[in-house]
GROMACS .gro file of N, CA and C in nm:
model
  375
    1MET      N    1   0.090  -0.117   0.036
    1MET     CA    2   0.004  -0.040  -0.002
    1MET      C    3   0.067   0.113  -0.013
    2LYS      N    4   0.009   0.267  -0.071
    2LYS     CA    5   0.138   0.342  -0.113
    2LYS      C    6   0.101   0.421   0.026
    3ASP      N    7   0.226   0.452   0.071
    3ASP     CA    8   0.229   0.582   0.201
    3ASP      C    9   0.222   0.709   0.114
    4PHE      N   10   0.105   0.755   0.172
    4PHE     CA   11   0.093   0.954   0.159
    4PHE      C   12   0.110   1.042   0.260
    5THR      N   13   0.166   0.998   0.344
    5THR     CA   14   0.157   1.047   0.430
    5THR      C   15   0.310   1.131   0.461
    6LYS      N   16   0.417   1.074   0.367
    6LYS     CA   17   0.548   1.180   0.364
    6LYS      C   18   0.599   1.231   0.342
    7HIS      N   19   0.523   1.301   0.270
    7HIS     CA   20   0.532   1.461   0.263
    7HIS      C   21   0.453   1.559   0.380
    8LEU      N   22   0.430   1.533   0.473
    8LEU     CA   23   0.282   1.566   0.548
    8LEU      C   24   0.394   1.658   0.659
    9ASN      N   25   0.326   1.735   0.708
    9ASN     CA   26   0.384   1.794   0.844
    9ASN      C   27   0.357   1.812   0.972
   10ASP      N   28   0.426   1.755   1.051
   10ASP     CA   29   0.340   1.734   1.218
   10ASP      C   30   0.246   1.767   1.205
   11GLU      N   31   0.175   1.954   1.202
   11GLU     CA   32   0.073   1.909   1.210
   11GLU      C   33  -0.096   1.861   1.146
   12GLU      N   34  -0.061   1.841   0.993
   12GLU     CA   35  -0.074   1.837   0.828
   12GLU      C   36  -0.093   1.620   0.886
   13TYR      N   37   0.017   1.568   0.980
   13TYR     CA   38  -0.012   1.462   1.022
   13TYR      C   39  -0.127   1.414   1.137
   14ARG      N   40  -0.106   1.523   1.218
   14ARG     CA   41  -0.171   1.454   1.346
   14ARG      C   42  -0.345   1.501   1.331
   15VAL      N   43  -0.339   1.566   1.196
   15VAL     CA   44  -0.498   1.642   1.163
   15VAL      C   45  -0.562   1.496   1.039
   16THR      N   46  -0.506   1.424   1.012
   16THR     CA   47  -0.480   1.365   0.908
   16THR      C   48  -0.547   1.194   0.967
   17GLN      N   49  -0.364   1.168   1.021
   17GLN     CA   50  -0.348   1.017   0.981
   17GLN      C   51  -0.424   0.948   1.247
   18GLN      N   52  -0.445   1.125   1.274
   18GLN     CA   53  -0.455   1.110   1.456
   18GLN      C   54  -0.583   1.145   1.464
   19HIS      N   55  -0.668   1.128   1.334
   19HIS     CA   56  -0.812   1.200   1.403
   19HIS      C   57  -0.775   1.374   1.526
   20GLY      N   58  -0.703   1.478   1.394
   20GLY     CA   59  -0.696   1.588   1.526
   20GLY      C   60  -0.771   1.685   1.495
   21THR      N   61  -0.829   1.821   1.527
   21THR     CA   62  -0.856   1.880   1.484
   21THR      C   63  -0.763   2.029   1.500
   22GLU      N   64  -0.757   2.105   1.414
   22GLU     CA   65  -0.670   2.229   1.436
   22GLU      C   66  -0.761   2.334   1.471
   23PRO      N   67  -0.693   2.406   1.578
   23PRO     CA   68  -0.785   2.529   1.599
   23PRO      C   69  -0.922   2.616   1.555
   24ALA      N   70  -0.973   2.688   1.571
   24ALA     CA   71  -1.114   2.757   1.516
   24ALA      C   72  -1.028   2.826   1.494
   25PHE      N   73  -1.073   2.949   1.296
   25PHE     CA   74  -1.000   3.063   1.279
   25PHE      C   75  -0.870   3.027   1.235
   26SER      N   76  -0.739   2.888   1.270
   26SER     CA   77  -0.656   2.914   1.219
   26SER      C   78  -0.614   2.838   1.118
   27GLY      N   79  -0.701   2.828   1.040
   27GLY     CA   80  -0.603   2.733   0.940
   27GLY      C   81  -0.616   2.819   0.802
   28ALA      N   82  -0.547   2.758   0.726
   28ALA     CA   83  -0.553   2.857   0.585
   28ALA      C   84  -0.689   2.858   0.506
   29TYR      N   85  -0.785   2.778   0.520
   29TYR     CA   86  -0.882   2.767   0.427
   29TYR      C   87  -0.972   2.878   0.462
   30TRP      N   88  -0.974   2.910   0.597
   30TRP     CA   89  -1.141   2.890   0.610
   30TRP      C   90  -1.230   2.974   0.605
   31ASP      N   91  -1.151   3.142   0.584
   31ASP     CA   92  -1.209   3.262   0.482
   31ASP      C   93  -1.161   3.253   0.348
   32LYS      N   94  -1.160   3.156   0.264
   32LYS     CA   95  -1.085   3.178   0.172
   32LYS      C   96  -1.232   3.196   0.067
   33LYS      N   97  -1.188   3.309  -0.064
   33LYS     CA   98  -1.268   3.325  -0.110
   33LYS      C   99  -1.241   3.264  -0.226
   34ASP      N  100  -1.128   3.180  -0.313
   34ASP     CA  101  -1.109   3.220  -0.408
   34ASP      C  102  -1.193   3.107  -0.487
   35ALA      N  103  -1.197   3.036  -0.656
   35ALA     CA  104  -1.280   3.034  -0.676
   35ALA      C  105  -1.157   2.876  -0.744
   36GLY      N  106  -1.164   2.760  -0.726
   36GLY     CA  107  -1.079   2.658  -0.730
   36GLY      C  108  -1.169   2.532  -0.610
   37THR      N  109  -1.044   2.433  -0.640
   37THR     CA  110  -1.104   2.268  -0.625
   37THR      C  111  -1.001   2.308  -0.474
   38TYR      N  112  -1.042   2.213  -0.350
   38TYR     CA  113  -0.984   2.180  -0.245
   38TYR      C  114  -0.982   2.013  -0.202
   39SER      N  115  -0.848   1.985  -0.219
   39SER     CA  116  -0.849   1.869  -0.296
   39SER      C  117  -0.713   1.760  -0.141
   40CYS      N  118  -0.768   1.670  -0.128
   40CYS     CA  119  -0.649   1.611  -0.025
   40CYS      C  120  -0.572   1.564  -0.003
   41ILE      N  121  -0.490   1.668   0.102
   41ILE     CA  122  -0.346   1.682   0.149
   41ILE      C  123  -0.263   1.580   0.134
   42CYS      N  124  -0.273   1.495   0.145
   42CYS     CA  125  -0.264   1.384   0.140
   42CYS      C  126  -0.269   1.271  -0.019
   43CYS      N  127  -0.312   1.213  -0.069
   43CYS     CA  128  -0.318   1.144  -0.201
   43CYS      C  129  -0.394   1.243  -0.333
   44ASP      N  130  -0.406   1.421  -0.267
   44ASP     CA  131  -0.438   1.520  -0.417
   44ASP      C  132  -0.574   1.447  -0.456
   45THR      N  133  -0.681   1.351  -0.453
   45THR     CA  134  -0.796   1.311  -0.482
   45THR      C  135  -0.880   1.443  -0.451
   46GLU      N  136  -0.950   1.541  -0.562
   46GLU     CA  137  -1.026   1.620  -0.543
   46GLU      C  138  -1.147   1.591  -0.411
   47LEU      N  139  -1.141   1.684  -0.357
   47LEU     CA  140  -1.314   1.638  -0.268
   47LEU      C  141  -1.404   1.757  -0.278
   48PHE      N  142  -1.400   1.916  -0.276
   48PHE     CA  143  -1.449   1.984  -0.249
   48PHE      C  144  -1.445   2.086  -0.338
   49SER      N  145  -1.530   2.173  -0.404
   49SER     CA  146  -1.549   2.248  -0.490
   49SER      C  147  -1.577   2.407  -0.429
   50SER      N  148  -1.473   2.522  -0.432
   50SER     CA  149  -1.497   2.656  -0.403
   50SER      C  150  -1.659   2.721  -0.410
   51ASP      N  151  -1.709   2.623  -0.519
   51ASP     CA  152  -1.906   2.609  -0.551
   51ASP      C  153  -1.987   2.616  -0.408
   52THR      N  154  -1.958   2.487  -0.366
   52THR     CA  155  -2.033   2.445  -0.278
   52THR      C  156  -1.960   2.469  -0.169
   53LYS      N  157  -1.922   2.598  -0.087
   53LYS     CA  158  -1.807   2.664   0.045
   53LYS      C  159  -1.839   2.716   0.075
   54TYR      N  160  -1.893   2.776   0.204
   54TYR     CA  161  -1.999   2.871   0.248
   54TYR      C  162  -1.957   2.952   0.389
   55GLU      N  163  -1.966   3.036   0.433
   55GLU     CA  164  -1.938   3.119   0.542
   55GLU      C  165  -2.053   2.991   0.672
   56SER      N  166  -1.943   2.990   0.699
   56SER     CA  167  -2.056   2.916   0.822
   56SER      C  168  -2.014   2.979   0.992
   57HIS      N  169  -1.924   3.096   0.993
   57HIS     CA  170  -1.886   3.117   1.125
   57HIS      C  171  -1.845   3.026   1.208
   58SER      N  172  -1.808   2.894   1.143
   58SER     CA  173  -1.712   2.745   1.312
   58SER      C  174  -1.583   2.812   1.278
   59GLY      N  175  -1.504   2.864   1.157
   59GLY     CA  176  -1.399   2.885   1.200
   59GLY      C  177  -1.286   2.801   1.139
   60TRP      N  178  -1.402   2.691   1.079
   60TRP     CA  179  -1.339   2.593   0.947
   60TRP      C  180  -1.373   2.643   0.790
   61PRO      N  181  -1.345   2.535   0.723
   61PRO     CA  182  -1.405   2.579   0.585
   61PRO      C  183  -1.474   2.465   0.593
   62ALA      N  184  -1.668   2.467   0.562
   62ALA     CA  185  -1.738   2.474   0.551
   62ALA      C  186  -1.799   2.439   0.400
   63PHE      N  187  -1.898   2.335   0.362
   63PHE     CA  188  -1.910   2.291   0.233
   63PHE      C  189  -2.038   2.223   0.189
   64TYR      N  190  -2.084   2.206   0.186
   64TYR     CA  191  -2.285   2.157   0.219
   64TYR      C  192  -2.254   2.073   0.113
   65GLN      N  193  -2.156   1.994   0.020
   65GLN     CA  194  -2.180   1.901  -0.022
   65GLN      C  195  -1.994   1.849  -0.081
   66PRO      N  196  -1.970   1.724  -0.148
   66PRO     CA  197  -1.816   1.701  -0.131
   66PRO      C  198  -1.862   1.670  -0.396
   67ILE      N  199  -1.786   1.686  -0.378
   67ILE     CA  200  -1.737   1.686  -0.509
   67ILE      C  201  -1.860   1.533  -0.652
   68SER      N  202  -1.865   1.418  -0.507
   68SER     CA  203  -1.909   1.317  -0.531
   68SER      C  204  -1.957   1.254  -0.464
   69GLU      N  205  -2.061   1.160  -0.468
   69GLU     CA  206  -2.121   1.155  -0.274
   69GLU      C  207  -2.002   1.038  -0.233
   70ASP      N  208  -1.940   0.982  -0.348
   70ASP     CA  209  -1.848   0.854  -0.302
   70ASP      C  210  -1.694   0.869  -0.319
   71ILE      N  211  -1.687   1.003  -0.309
   71ILE     CA  212  -1.505   1.058  -0.266
   71ILE      C  213  -1.473   1.130  -0.119
   72VAL      N  214  -1.566   1.053  -0.079
   72VAL     CA  215  -1.570   1.122   0.130
   72VAL      C  216  -1.670   0.972   0.172
   73ALA      N  217  -1.624   0.953   0.290
   73ALA     CA  218  -1.684   0.836   0.334
   73ALA      C  219  -1.693   0.907   0.449
   74THR      N  220  -1.767   0.826   0.557
   74THR     CA  221  -1.840   0.886   0.689
   74THR      C  222  -1.785   0.770   0.804
   75THR      N  223  -1.780   0.766   0.936
   75THR     CA  224  -1.821   0.716   1.018
   75THR      C  225  -1.871   0.806   1.159
   76VAL      N  226  -1.848   0.709   1.223
   76VAL     CA  227  -1.925   0.755   1.357
   76VAL      C  228  -1.821   0.783   1.470
   77ASP      N  229  -1.810   0.898   1.476
   77ASP     CA  230  -1.702   0.940   1.596
   77ASP      C  231  -1.781   0.983   1.781
   78ASN      N  232  -1.728   0.851   1.856
   78ASN     CA  233  -1.768   0.885   2.002
   78ASN      C  234  -1.662   0.919   2.031
   79SER      N  235  -1.528   1.002   2.007
   79SER     CA  236  -1.421   1.093   2.098
   79SER      C  237  -1.557   1.198   2.232
   80PHE      N  238  -1.437   1.252   2.292
   80PHE     CA  239  -1.512   1.372   2.391
   80PHE      C  240  -1.663   1.359   2.374
   81SER      N  241  -1.711   1.267   2.464
   81SER     CA  242  -1.832   1.183   2.491
   81SER      C  243  -1.931   1.276   2.418
   82MET      N  244  -1.923   1.322   2.241
   82MET     CA  245  -2.017   1.341   2.213
   82MET      C  246  -2.022   1.220   2.075
   83VAL      N  247  -2.127   1.228   1.988
   83VAL     CA  248  -2.115   1.145   1.877
   83VAL      C  249  -2.146   1.285   1.791
   84ARG      N  250  -2.075   1.202   1.703
   84ARG     CA  251  -2.050   1.307   1.526
   84ARG      C  252  -2.015   1.165   1.409
   85THR      N  253  -2.060   1.259   1.394
   85THR     CA  254  -2.013   1.170   1.206
   85THR      C  255  -1.852   1.260   1.138
   86GLU      N  256  -1.769   1.177   1.099
   86GLU     CA  257  -1.645   1.198   1.058
   86GLU      C  258  -1.688   1.174   0.962
   87VAL      N  259  -1.555   1.290   0.906
   87VAL     CA  260  -1.524   1.260   0.737
   87VAL      C  261  -1.396   1.219   0.699
   88HIS      N  262  -1.404   1.127   0.630
   88HIS     CA  263  -1.237   1.108   0.557
   88HIS      C  264  -1.245   1.054   0.422
   89CYS      N  265  -1.095   1.075   0.388
   89CYS     CA  266  -1.117   1.123   0.166
   89CYS      C  267  -1.099   0.899   0.188
   90SER      N  268  -1.261   0.906   0.102
   90SER     CA  269  -1.235   0.772   0.055
   90SER      C  270  -1.150   0.651  -0.034
   91ASN      N  271  -0.927   0.743  -0.053
   91ASN     CA  272  -0.869   0.704  -0.145
   91ASN      C  273  -0.781   0.698  -0.013
   92CYS      N  274  -0.758   0.729   0.052
   92CYS     CA  275  -0.700   0.752   0.129
   92CYS      C  276  -0.744   0.714   0.272
   93ASN      N  277  -0.832   0.758   0.327
   93ASN     CA  278  -0.889   0.753   0.471
   93ASN      C  279  -0.834   0.807   0.554
   94ALA      N  280  -0.746   0.954   0.465
   94ALA     CA  281  -0.737   1.074   0.588
   94ALA      C  282  -0.892   1.142   0.661
   95HIS      N  283  -0.865   1.171   0.783
   95HIS     CA  284  -0.961   1.250   0.822
   95HIS      C  285  -0.971   1.392   0.761
   96LEU      N  286  -1.047   1.441   0.711
   96LEU     CA  287  -1.064   1.605   0.671
   96LEU      C  288  -1.119   1.649   0.810
   97GLY      N  289  -1.285   1.608   0.861
   97GLY     CA  290  -1.364   1.628   0.984
   97GLY      C  291  -1.452   1.556   1.024
   98HIS      N  292  -1.526   1.653   1.014
   98HIS     CA  293  -1.677   1.583   1.057
   98HIS      C  294  -1.800   1.683   0.976
   99VAL      N  295  -1.903   1.584   0.949
   99VAL     CA  296  -2.043   1.668   0.860
   99VAL      C  297  -2.079   1.589   0.973
  100PHE      N  298  -2.242   1.831   0.959
  100PHE     CA  299  -2.313   1.833   1.081
  100PHE      C  300  -2.437   1.827   0.956
  101PRO      N  301  -2.579   1.815   1.014
  101PRO     CA  302  -2.704   1.823   0.965
  101PRO      C  303  -2.784   1.947   1.001
  102ASP      N  304  -2.698   2.104   0.980
  102ASP     CA  305  -2.699   2.257   0.991
  102ASP      C  306  -2.653   2.367   0.894
  103GLY      N  307  -2.673   2.254   0.728
  103GLY     CA  308  -2.577   2.290   0.668
  103GLY      C  309  -2.723   2.361   0.583
  104PRO      N  310  -2.636   2.434   0.434
  104PRO     CA  311  -2.786   2.567   0.409
  104PRO      C  312  -2.831   2.397   0.298
  105GLU      N  313  -2.944   2.491   0.196
  105GLU     CA  314  -3.004   2.399   0.092
  105GLU      C  315  -2.856   2.401  -0.012
  106PRO      N  316  -2.824   2.300  -0.097
  106PRO     CA  317  -3.034   2.191  -0.094
  106PRO      C  318  -2.969   2.045  -0.010
  107THR      N  319  -2.835   2.044   0.061
  107THR     CA  320  -2.806   1.938   0.106
  107THR      C  321  -2.841   1.964   0.270
  108GLY      N  322  -2.914   2.087   0.301
  108GLY     CA  323  -2.912   2.082   0.433
  108GLY      C  324  -2.762   2.041   0.529
  109LEU      N  325  -2.675   1.996   0.496
  109LEU     CA  326  -2.556   1.960   0.515
  109LEU      C  327  -2.396   2.008   0.551
  110ARG      N  328  -2.339   2.030   0.655
  110ARG     CA  329  -2.225   2.122   0.668
  110ARG      C  330  -2.092   2.009   0.695
  111TYR      N  331  -2.037   2.027   0.634
  111TYR     CA  332  -1.861   1.955   0.602
  111TYR      C  333  -1.742   2.044   0.647
  112CYS      N  334  -1.775   2.011   0.757
  112CYS     CA  335  -1.705   2.108   0.861
  112CYS      C  336  -1.474   2.046   0.852
  113VAL      N  337  -1.444   2.094   0.732
  113VAL     CA  338  -1.332   2.031   0.695
  113VAL      C  339  -1.185   2.160   0.777
  114ASN      N  340  -1.065   2.090   0.826
  114ASN     CA  341  -1.002   2.148   0.858
  114ASN      C  342  -0.939   2.181   0.730
  115SER      N  343  -0.831   2.300   0.735
  115SER     CA  344  -0.762   2.330   0.639
  115SER      C  345  -0.651   2.243   0.607
  116ALA      N  346  -0.586   2.226   0.787
  116ALA     CA  347  -0.437   2.095   0.760
  116ALA      C  348  -0.442   2.000   0.690
  117SER      N  349  -0.611   1.970   0.634
  117SER     CA  350  -0.661   1.856   0.542
  117SER      C  351  -0.670   1.863   0.429
  118LEU      N  352  -0.591   1.950   0.405
  118LEU     CA  353  -0.712   2.004   0.204
  118LEU      C  354  -0.507   2.111   0.178
  119ASN      N  355  -0.577   2.075   0.053
  119ASN     CA  356  -0.494   2.172  -0.078
  119ASN      C  357  -0.559   2.224  -0.147
  120PHE      N  358  -0.561   2.372  -0.218
  120PHE     CA  359  -0.609   2.446  -0.283
  120PHE      C  360  -0.548   2.483  -0.382
  121LYS      N  361  -0.655   2.462  -0.535
  121LYS     CA  362  -0.564   2.439  -0.662
  121LYS      C  363  -0.648   2.561  -0.757
  122LYS      N  364  -0.612   2.659  -0.739
  122LYS     CA  365  -0.710   2.734  -0.732
  122LYS      C  366  -0.735   2.759  -0.919
  123LYS      N  367  -0.870   2.782  -0.941
  123LYS     CA  368  -0.958   2.847  -1.114
  123LYS      C  369  -0.885   2.913  -1.198
  124HIS      N  370  -0.807   2.837  -1.286
  124HIS     CA  371  -0.729   2.946  -1.383
  124HIS      C  372  -0.867   2.990  -1.478
  125GLU      N  373  -0.867   3.156  -1.513
  125GLU     CA  374  -1.009   3.125  -1.572
  125GLU      C  375  -0.975   3.234  -1.678
   0.00000   0.00000   0.00000
């Protein structure tokens, strides 16, 4: 199996491989407004489009849907005495963040993603 983690810094490794969370309002992409695509920092799989990104006021990048339904997977996360739905990359299993049922239409979902788990590719116009 390919090691997708060799190039990660300590924070990226902690978030993607140890299910960590970066502090709110600290990541590179929480308030990014440029058009483009967000991909997995581990394997470079395209995950989210800036077209589905919105301001959730949570301090993390928020999207109402992934590029395709099968590109992210979910598992139940019972850590910290809470029940949440963890989101991870379907290709390499990197932890991305969590999904909550309080997002905007059309999905009603909020994919709350750590900037440390993402790369951004600006759209060339």
